[in-house]
Coordinates of C-alpha atoms and ligand atoms in Angstrom, one line a residue:
F1 CA 85.0 -133.3 -143.4
P2 CA 81.9 -133.2 -140.7
L3 CA 78.4 -134.2 -142.4
K4 CA 76.0 -131.5 -141.7
S5 CA 73.1 -133.9 -142.6
V6 CA 71.7 -136.5 -139.7
T7 CA 70.3 -138.7 -142.6
E8 CA 73.4 -138.6 -144.6
S9 CA 74.6 -139.9 -141.9
F10 CA 72.6 -142.3 -141.0
A11 CA 72.8 -143.4 -144.8
K12 CA 77.3 -143.6 -144.3
V13 CA 76.9 -145.5 -141.0
I14 CA 74.5 -147.9 -142.5
H15 CA 76.3 -148.4 -145.9
G16 CA 80.1 -148.0 -144.2
L17 CA 79.6 -150.5 -141.3
K18 CA 82.1 -153.6 -142.1
V19 CA 82.6 -157.4 -139.9
G20 CA 85.5 -155.3 -139.1
H21 CA 83.5 -153.7 -136.7
L22 CA 81.7 -155.9 -134.8
T23 CA 83.4 -156.5 -131.5
D24 CA 83.0 -159.5 -129.3
H25 CA 80.2 -158.2 -126.7
V26 CA 78.2 -157.6 -129.6
I27 CA 78.3 -160.7 -131.3
Q28 CA 77.8 -162.7 -127.9
R29 CA 75.0 -160.1 -126.5
S30 CA 73.5 -160.6 -130.3
K31 CA 73.5 -164.2 -130.8
R32 CA 71.6 -164.8 -127.6
M33 CA 69.3 -162.2 -128.7
I34 CA 69.0 -164.2 -131.9
L35 CA 68.7 -167.7 -130.2
D36 CA 66.3 -166.5 -128.0
T37 CA 64.3 -164.4 -130.7
L38 CA 64.1 -167.5 -132.1
G39 CA 62.9 -169.4 -129.4
V40 CA 59.7 -166.8 -128.6
G41 CA 58.9 -167.0 -132.5
F42 CA 58.3 -170.4 -132.6
L43 CA 56.4 -170.6 -129.4
G44 CA 54.4 -167.6 -130.9
T45 CA 53.4 -169.6 -133.9
S46 CA 50.7 -171.6 -131.5
T47 CA 48.7 -168.3 -131.1
E48 CA 45.5 -167.2 -132.8
V49 CA 47.0 -163.9 -133.6
F50 CA 49.8 -165.8 -135.6
H51 CA 46.8 -168.0 -137.4
K52 CA 45.2 -165.0 -138.5
A53 CA 48.1 -163.0 -139.9
N54 CA 49.1 -166.4 -141.5
E55 CA 45.4 -167.0 -143.2
Y56 CA 45.1 -162.9 -144.6
S57 CA 48.5 -163.3 -145.6
K58 CA 48.1 -166.6 -147.8
I59 CA 46.3 -164.6 -150.6
Y60 CA 49.6 -163.4 -151.4
S61 CA 51.6 -165.5 -154.2
S62 CA 54.8 -165.3 -155.9
N63 CA 57.5 -167.2 -157.3
V64 CA 59.9 -165.5 -155.0
S65 CA 59.7 -167.0 -151.4
S66 CA 60.3 -167.8 -147.5
T67 CA 60.1 -169.6 -145.1
V68 CA 56.8 -169.0 -142.5
W69 CA 58.2 -170.7 -139.1
G70 CA 57.0 -173.8 -138.3
R71 CA 55.0 -174.4 -141.2
P72 CA 56.8 -176.6 -143.7
T73 CA 53.8 -176.6 -146.2
L74 CA 53.6 -172.5 -146.6
R75 CA 55.9 -170.4 -148.6
L76 CA 55.3 -167.0 -148.9
P77 CA 56.7 -164.0 -150.4
P78 CA 59.3 -162.5 -148.2
T79 CA 57.2 -159.1 -146.9
Y80 CA 54.5 -161.6 -145.5
A81 CA 56.8 -164.1 -143.9
A82 CA 58.8 -161.3 -142.9
F83 CA 54.8 -160.1 -141.2
V84 CA 53.9 -163.4 -140.0
N85 CA 57.4 -164.6 -138.4
G86 CA 57.1 -160.7 -136.7
V87 CA 53.6 -161.1 -135.2
A88 CA 54.7 -164.4 -133.6
I89 CA 57.6 -162.6 -132.4
H90 CA 55.3 -160.5 -130.4
S91 CA 52.0 -162.5 -130.6
M92 CA 52.9 -163.0 -126.8
D93 CA 54.9 -160.2 -125.9
F94 CA 57.8 -162.4 -125.0
D95 CA 60.3 -160.8 -126.9
D96 CA 63.3 -159.1 -126.0
T97 CA 63.9 -155.2 -124.3
W98 CA 66.2 -152.7 -124.9
Y99 CA 66.7 -149.2 -123.2
P100 CA 65.4 -146.8 -124.2
A101 CA 62.1 -148.9 -124.6
T102 CA 61.9 -151.1 -127.4
H103 CA 61.5 -154.6 -128.5
P104 CA 64.7 -154.6 -130.9
S105 CA 65.5 -158.1 -132.5
G106 CA 61.5 -158.8 -133.6
A107 CA 61.6 -156.1 -136.4
V108 CA 64.8 -156.9 -137.4
L109 CA 65.5 -161.5 -137.2
P110 CA 62.4 -161.9 -139.1
V111 CA 63.5 -159.9 -142.1
L112 CA 67.3 -161.3 -142.5
M113 CA 65.5 -164.6 -142.8
A114 CA 63.2 -164.1 -145.5
L115 CA 65.7 -162.3 -147.8
S116 CA 68.8 -164.8 -147.2
E117 CA 66.2 -167.2 -148.6
A118 CA 65.1 -164.8 -151.2
L119 CA 68.6 -163.8 -152.6
P120 CA 70.2 -165.2 -155.4
P121 CA 72.0 -168.6 -154.2
S122 CA 75.3 -166.8 -154.8
P123 CA 76.6 -165.3 -153.6
K124 CA 75.8 -166.9 -150.0
C125 CA 74.8 -165.0 -147.2
S126 CA 77.2 -165.7 -144.4
G127 CA 76.4 -165.7 -140.6
L128 CA 78.8 -162.4 -139.9
D129 CA 76.7 -161.1 -142.8
L130 CA 73.4 -162.2 -141.1
L131 CA 75.5 -160.6 -137.7
L132 CA 76.2 -157.1 -139.5
A133 CA 72.6 -156.7 -140.9
F134 CA 71.1 -157.8 -137.7
N135 CA 73.3 -155.7 -135.6
V136 CA 72.8 -152.1 -138.2
G137 CA 69.1 -153.2 -137.6
I138 CA 69.4 -152.3 -133.9
E139 CA 71.8 -150.1 -134.0
V140 CA 69.9 -147.4 -135.7
Q141 CA 66.9 -148.5 -133.7
G142 CA 69.3 -147.0 -130.8
R143 CA 70.4 -144.2 -132.6
L144 CA 67.0 -142.8 -133.0
M145 CA 65.5 -143.7 -129.2
N146 CA 68.4 -141.5 -128.5
F147 CA 67.3 -138.4 -130.2
S148 CA 64.5 -137.7 -127.8
K149 CA 63.8 -138.0 -124.4
D150 CA 60.3 -139.1 -124.2
A151 CA 62.1 -142.5 -125.7
N152 CA 63.2 -143.0 -122.1
D153 CA 60.5 -143.7 -120.7
I154 CA 58.3 -146.3 -121.1
P155 CA 56.0 -145.2 -124.0
K156 CA 52.7 -143.1 -123.8
R157 CA 51.7 -142.1 -127.5
F158 CA 53.5 -144.5 -130.1
H159 CA 54.4 -148.1 -129.8
P160 CA 58.1 -147.7 -130.0
P161 CA 58.5 -151.0 -132.2
S162 CA 56.2 -149.5 -134.5
V163 CA 58.3 -146.3 -134.7
V164 CA 62.0 -147.2 -134.4
G165 CA 61.1 -151.0 -135.4
T166 CA 60.2 -150.0 -139.1
L167 CA 63.2 -147.8 -139.9
G168 CA 65.7 -150.7 -137.7
S169 CA 64.0 -153.2 -140.2
A170 CA 64.5 -150.9 -143.6
A171 CA 67.8 -150.6 -142.3
A172 CA 68.5 -154.3 -141.8
A173 CA 67.3 -154.9 -145.5
S174 CA 69.4 -152.3 -146.8
K175 CA 72.6 -153.8 -145.3
I176 CA 71.4 -157.7 -146.3
L177 CA 71.2 -156.5 -149.9
G178 CA 74.2 -154.4 -150.7
L179 CA 72.3 -150.9 -151.2
S180 CA 74.0 -148.2 -151.8
M181 CA 74.3 -145.0 -149.9
T182 CA 71.5 -143.1 -151.9
N183 CA 69.1 -146.1 -151.8
C184 CA 69.6 -146.6 -147.9
Q185 CA 68.8 -142.8 -147.7
K186 CA 65.8 -143.3 -149.9
A187 CA 64.4 -146.4 -147.5
L188 CA 65.1 -144.4 -144.9
A189 CA 62.6 -141.8 -145.9
I190 CA 60.0 -144.6 -147.2
A191 CA 59.7 -146.4 -144.3
V192 CA 59.1 -143.0 -142.0
S193 CA 56.0 -143.2 -144.0
H194 CA 55.4 -146.3 -143.3
A195 CA 55.8 -146.1 -139.5
G196 CA 53.7 -145.5 -136.2
A197 CA 51.1 -147.3 -134.6
P198 CA 49.7 -146.0 -131.3
M199 CA 49.9 -147.1 -127.7
A200 CA 46.0 -147.5 -127.7
N201 CA 46.2 -151.0 -129.3
A202 CA 48.8 -152.3 -126.3
A203 CA 46.8 -155.0 -124.5
T204 CA 44.7 -156.0 -127.9
Q205 CA 45.2 -158.6 -130.4
T206 CA 46.5 -155.6 -132.4
K207 CA 49.8 -155.2 -130.7
P208 CA 51.5 -158.0 -132.0
L209 CA 50.7 -156.4 -136.1
H210 CA 52.9 -153.4 -135.1
M211 CA 55.6 -156.0 -135.0
G212 CA 54.7 -157.8 -138.4
N213 CA 54.2 -154.4 -139.8
A214 CA 57.5 -152.9 -139.3
A215 CA 59.3 -155.6 -140.4
R216 CA 57.3 -156.3 -143.7
H217 CA 57.1 -152.2 -144.3
G218 CA 60.8 -152.1 -143.9
I219 CA 61.5 -154.8 -146.3
E220 CA 58.6 -152.8 -148.3
A221 CA 60.4 -149.3 -148.1
V222 CA 63.4 -151.3 -149.6
F223 CA 62.1 -152.6 -152.4
L224 CA 60.4 -149.3 -153.3
A225 CA 63.7 -147.5 -152.8
M226 CA 65.3 -150.1 -155.0
L227 CA 62.9 -149.4 -157.5
G228 CA 63.6 -145.7 -156.9
L229 CA 60.8 -144.3 -155.0
Q230 CA 61.6 -141.3 -153.9
G231 CA 61.1 -139.4 -150.5
N232 CA 62.3 -136.5 -148.3
K233 CA 66.3 -136.7 -148.6
Q234 CA 66.1 -135.1 -144.8
V235 CA 63.7 -137.0 -143.2
L236 CA 65.5 -138.0 -140.2
D237 CA 66.7 -134.4 -139.3
T238 CA 63.2 -132.8 -139.6
Q239 CA 60.4 -132.3 -136.7
T240 CA 58.0 -132.9 -139.3
G241 CA 60.0 -136.1 -140.5
F242 CA 60.8 -138.8 -138.1
G243 CA 60.3 -135.8 -135.3
A244 CA 57.1 -136.2 -135.5
F245 CA 56.8 -139.2 -133.5
Y246 CA 57.9 -136.9 -130.4
T247 CA 57.4 -133.8 -128.6
N248 CA 61.1 -133.3 -128.1
Y249 CA 63.0 -134.3 -130.9
S250 CA 66.8 -133.5 -131.3
P251 CA 68.7 -135.2 -133.8
K252 CA 72.6 -135.1 -134.2
V253 CA 74.8 -136.9 -136.8
L254 CA 76.1 -140.2 -135.8
P255 CA 79.6 -140.8 -135.3
N256 CA 82.4 -141.3 -137.5
L257 CA 83.1 -144.5 -138.9
D258 CA 86.5 -145.0 -137.4
S259 CA 85.8 -144.9 -134.2
Y260 CA 82.1 -146.1 -134.2
T261 CA 80.5 -147.5 -131.6
W262 CA 77.8 -149.6 -131.2
L263 CA 75.0 -149.1 -128.5
L264 CA 74.5 -152.4 -128.1
D265 CA 78.4 -152.4 -126.1
Q266 CA 77.3 -150.6 -124.0
Q267 CA 73.6 -151.3 -123.2
D268 CA 72.5 -155.0 -122.9
V269 CA 68.9 -156.3 -123.5
A270 CA 66.4 -157.9 -121.1
F271 CA 65.0 -161.1 -121.5
K272 CA 62.1 -162.5 -120.5
S273 CA 61.1 -165.2 -118.4
F274 CA 57.6 -165.0 -118.6
P275 CA 55.2 -163.6 -121.8
A276 CA 53.8 -160.3 -120.2
H277 CA 54.8 -156.5 -120.4
L278 CA 58.0 -156.4 -118.8
A279 CA 57.1 -153.4 -116.6
T280 CA 55.2 -156.6 -114.7
H281 CA 58.5 -158.7 -114.1
W282 CA 59.0 -155.9 -111.2
V283 CA 56.1 -157.1 -109.8
A284 CA 56.3 -160.6 -110.1
D285 CA 59.8 -161.0 -108.1
A286 CA 58.3 -158.8 -105.4
A287 CA 55.3 -161.0 -105.4
A288 CA 57.3 -164.3 -105.1
S289 CA 59.6 -162.6 -102.0
V290 CA 56.0 -161.1 -100.1
R291 CA 54.4 -164.6 -100.5
K292 CA 57.4 -166.8 -98.8
H293 CA 56.0 -164.6 -96.1
L294 CA 52.0 -166.4 -96.4
V295 CA 52.9 -169.8 -97.1
T296 CA 52.4 -172.2 -94.5
D297 CA 53.6 -175.3 -95.4
R298 CA 52.7 -176.3 -99.1
A299 CA 49.8 -173.7 -99.9
M300 CA 49.1 -170.0 -99.6
C301 CA 47.0 -168.4 -96.7
P302 CA 43.4 -168.8 -97.6
I303 CA 42.5 -165.8 -99.6
D304 CA 39.8 -164.5 -96.9
H305 CA 43.1 -163.7 -95.0
V306 CA 44.2 -161.0 -97.3
E307 CA 42.8 -157.5 -96.5
R308 CA 44.5 -155.5 -98.9
I309 CA 46.8 -155.5 -101.2
V310 CA 49.5 -152.9 -102.1
L311 CA 51.2 -152.1 -105.0
R312 CA 54.1 -149.2 -105.1
I313 CA 54.4 -149.1 -109.0
P314 CA 55.5 -146.4 -111.6
D315 CA 52.1 -144.9 -113.1
V316 CA 52.2 -146.6 -116.5
Q317 CA 48.5 -146.3 -117.6
Y318 CA 48.5 -149.5 -120.1
V319 CA 49.5 -151.7 -118.1
N320 CA 46.9 -150.6 -115.3
R321 CA 44.2 -153.0 -115.8
P322 CA 42.2 -154.0 -112.3
F323 CA 40.4 -156.8 -114.0
P324 CA 41.8 -157.9 -117.2
D325 CA 39.5 -160.5 -119.2
S326 CA 41.9 -161.4 -122.2
E327 CA 45.2 -162.8 -122.2
H328 CA 45.8 -159.4 -123.7
E329 CA 44.9 -157.2 -121.4
A330 CA 46.5 -159.7 -118.2
R331 CA 49.4 -159.7 -120.1
H332 CA 49.5 -156.0 -119.5
S333 CA 48.2 -155.7 -116.1
F334 CA 50.1 -155.0 -112.8
Q335 CA 47.1 -156.4 -110.5
Y336 CA 46.8 -159.3 -112.4
V337 CA 50.5 -160.5 -112.5
A338 CA 50.8 -159.4 -108.6
C339 CA 47.4 -161.7 -107.8
A340 CA 48.3 -165.2 -110.3
M341 CA 52.3 -165.0 -108.6
L342 CA 50.8 -165.1 -105.0
L343 CA 48.2 -167.5 -105.5
D344 CA 50.6 -169.7 -107.7
G345 CA 53.6 -169.4 -106.8
G346 CA 55.1 -168.6 -110.5
I347 CA 53.8 -167.3 -113.9
T348 CA 54.4 -169.5 -116.9
V349 CA 52.7 -168.8 -120.5
S350 CA 49.5 -171.1 -119.0
S351 CA 48.9 -168.2 -117.0
F352 CA 47.6 -165.9 -119.8
H353 CA 45.3 -168.8 -120.4
K354 CA 41.5 -167.6 -120.1
H355 CA 40.5 -170.3 -117.8
Q356 CA 43.4 -169.3 -115.2
I357 CA 42.3 -165.2 -115.9
N358 CA 38.7 -166.1 -115.0
R359 CA 39.4 -168.4 -112.0
P360 CA 37.1 -166.9 -109.0
Q361 CA 40.4 -166.7 -106.6
V362 CA 41.9 -164.2 -109.0
R363 CA 39.1 -162.5 -109.2
E364 CA 38.3 -161.9 -105.7
L365 CA 42.1 -161.3 -105.6
L366 CA 41.7 -158.7 -107.8
C367 CA 39.3 -157.0 -105.8
K368 CA 41.9 -156.4 -102.9
V369 CA 44.9 -154.3 -104.9
E370 CA 45.2 -150.9 -104.9
L371 CA 48.1 -148.9 -106.8
E372 CA 50.1 -146.2 -105.3
H373 CA 52.5 -144.2 -107.5
P374 CA 55.7 -143.3 -105.6
Q375 CA 56.9 -140.0 -106.6
D376 CA 60.8 -141.8 -106.8
N377 CA 59.0 -144.1 -109.2
L378 CA 59.7 -143.4 -112.6
P379 CA 58.2 -145.2 -115.7
N380 CA 61.4 -145.8 -116.8
F381 CA 63.2 -149.5 -117.2
N382 CA 65.9 -148.5 -116.2
T383 CA 65.0 -147.2 -113.1
L384 CA 61.6 -148.4 -111.9
Y385 CA 61.1 -150.9 -108.8
C386 CA 58.4 -152.7 -107.2
E387 CA 57.3 -152.9 -104.0
I388 CA 54.2 -154.6 -102.6
S389 CA 52.3 -154.6 -99.1
V390 CA 50.0 -157.5 -97.9
T391 CA 47.7 -156.6 -95.1
L392 CA 46.2 -159.4 -93.6
K393 CA 43.0 -159.5 -91.5
D394 CA 44.7 -159.5 -88.3
G395 CA 46.6 -156.9 -89.2
A396 CA 50.0 -158.3 -90.2
T397 CA 51.7 -156.7 -93.2
F398 CA 54.4 -157.9 -95.2
T399 CA 56.2 -155.5 -97.0
E400 CA 58.9 -156.8 -100.2
R401 CA 60.7 -154.7 -102.8
A402 CA 62.2 -155.8 -106.6
D403 CA 64.7 -153.2 -107.9
T404 CA 65.9 -155.5 -110.8
F405 CA 64.5 -158.3 -111.9
Y406 CA 66.7 -162.2 -113.4
G407 CA 66.8 -161.8 -117.3
H408 CA 67.5 -157.6 -116.4
W409 CA 70.4 -156.5 -117.9
R410 CA 71.5 -155.5 -114.3
K411 CA 71.0 -159.2 -113.6
P412 CA 71.0 -161.4 -117.0
L413 CA 70.0 -164.6 -118.0
S414 CA 72.8 -167.1 -117.9
Q415 CA 73.1 -168.6 -121.0
K416 CA 71.9 -172.0 -119.7
D417 CA 68.8 -170.6 -118.9
L418 CA 68.5 -168.8 -122.0
E419 CA 68.9 -172.1 -124.2
A420 CA 67.1 -173.4 -121.8
K421 CA 63.8 -171.2 -122.6
F422 CA 65.0 -171.5 -126.0
R423 CA 64.2 -175.4 -125.6
A424 CA 60.7 -175.2 -124.1
N425 CA 59.5 -172.7 -126.6
A426 CA 61.1 -174.0 -129.9
S427 CA 60.0 -177.7 -129.1
G428 CA 56.6 -177.6 -129.9
M429 CA 57.4 -177.2 -133.0
L430 CA 60.8 -178.7 -133.7
S431 CA 61.9 -181.7 -133.8
C432 CA 64.8 -182.0 -130.5
D433 CA 67.5 -182.6 -133.3
A434 CA 66.0 -179.4 -135.0
V435 CA 66.1 -177.5 -131.7
E436 CA 69.8 -178.7 -130.9
R437 CA 71.1 -178.0 -134.1
L438 CA 69.9 -174.1 -134.1
I439 CA 71.5 -173.8 -130.5
K440 CA 74.6 -175.0 -132.5
I441 CA 74.7 -173.0 -135.4
V442 CA 73.8 -169.5 -133.6
D443 CA 76.1 -170.3 -131.3
N444 CA 78.6 -170.8 -133.5
L445 CA 77.1 -168.2 -136.4
E446 CA 80.3 -166.0 -137.1
G447 CA 81.7 -169.2 -138.4
L448 CA 78.8 -170.1 -140.7
E449 CA 79.6 -169.9 -143.9
D450 CA 76.2 -170.0 -145.8
C451 CA 72.7 -168.7 -143.8
S452 CA 70.2 -171.2 -145.7
V453 CA 71.7 -173.8 -143.2
L454 CA 69.9 -172.1 -140.4
T455 CA 66.7 -170.7 -142.4
S456 CA 65.8 -174.3 -143.9
L457 CA 65.7 -175.8 -140.2
L458 CA 63.2 -172.8 -139.4
K459 CA 60.0 -174.4 -140.9
G460 CA 60.0 -177.3 -138.6
P461 CA 59.1 -180.8 -139.8
S462 CA 58.0 -181.7 -143.1
Ligands
LIG501 C1 72.2 -139.9 -125.7 O1 73.3 -140.7 -125.2 C2 73.8 -139.7 -124.7 C3 74.8 -140.5 -124.1 O2 74.6 -141.8 -123.6 C4 73.1 -139.6 -122.9 O3 74.0 -138.4 -122.5 C5 72.1 -138.3 -123.6 O4 71.3 -138.3 -122.8 C6 70.8 -139.3 -124.4 N1 70.3 -138.7 -125.3 C7 68.5 -138.7 -124.9 C8 67.6 -137.9 -125.6 O5 68.3 -139.5 -124.6
LIG502 C1 58.7 -170.4 -122.9 O1 60.1 -170.3 -122.1 C2 59.2 -169.9 -120.7 C3 60.6 -169.1 -119.7 O2 61.9 -170.7 -119.5 C4 58.6 -171.1 -120.1 O3 58.2 -170.8 -118.7 C5 57.8 -171.5 -120.7 O4 57.1 -172.9 -120.3 C6 58.0 -171.9 -122.6 N1 56.6 -172.7 -123.4 C7 56.8 -173.4 -123.0 C8 55.3 -173.6 -123.8 O5 57.1 -174.6 -123.1

């Protein structure tokens, strides 16, 4: 019989999906996501915001504990381990991006790593258990974003990881802990009340907390659901429930389990090659192409030869920052990424260090940047482009355009480059041996009998 309730259908799907539903495509893609997410998470453990989140969370203690990535001597209750590891993953805005727009993995993976360690030693959590719960957490996020046209575009009101990510975390935690269908439904209700952080905190040190909170709140919702806490059973059906986060919410019952299709099968994610807002990746690509016209021998032409730089990009207010003065603002600045690429010929982790952002040459170039928003260039990760024109004082103008950057789902990062990114990002925190072992374990995750082999490597050298 057809289910009338969307919420009930979610509970049924979360509870009912089995390892047999996983397809090769989904397993392959999700393994890439897992490895990449571990890498950016390790890198993020070196940030100030991670350090603050870590210190704050030390005040909690309990007997059940999980690993804080890259911190061999610290163990925290699973909620707080998921919180700080989630903060690490989003600390540099370096984690994966899906379509419609959200960062899907960061709200799910830390939850599953923390809970798999906190579970009683038997029965063991296998690699396939992990892959299934991970994909349930990703799938729920995708399904929820399909209920609103708003969600297709780069967000204006709420930061998606704090909205759909919280529900994805609750779904993944429900799955790994084996909740009953009724409790899956309760967990969704509680999680909605933990959801929602405004876009106004983009480009600040608070934004990474959205990911940490999504991870933590999903686990808390599940723990509370297991204790029988009640919420609105139709929370996904109503405008005052999950619909509160959107202007055009139109929920639908999920497909039947016999013929279930995963959204990750149809829509891959993007992996970033430098730690900044995804839209700036088109800008970097176009700026790198235009730079080739300006370079003589090995140096960029003198800045004072440049008359103006025009960026034709979508109107995304929170990534329009003419003069960023913090790393987080620079990560959300079309202007900064364009100028840094023109000057340096590449964007890396260190491009966002304070002394790089404040260089006089950068400031001088920033003064020459103008933005235009062509009508056909919509704020949508599937269709946006960047065109850049640099006009020199002698009148010459060079124009280049980027439609798809390397790492976007239309031009996917090779497995070799994905692993190279992981090695570079994780090697500051882990031994070479642990890095190589993690790559192998994730590569063969569907064959792993016991996830503790994986989680024991995350704490780093003791
Ligand atoms: C939901 O997904 C379907 C199938 O991909 C698509 O046709 C539809 O436009 C989506 N709805 C929204 C609101 O994005
Ligand atoms: C992390 O990976 C990116 C992409 O490969 C690379 O640019 C960056 O330098 C790496 N981080 C570190 C600290 O090496």
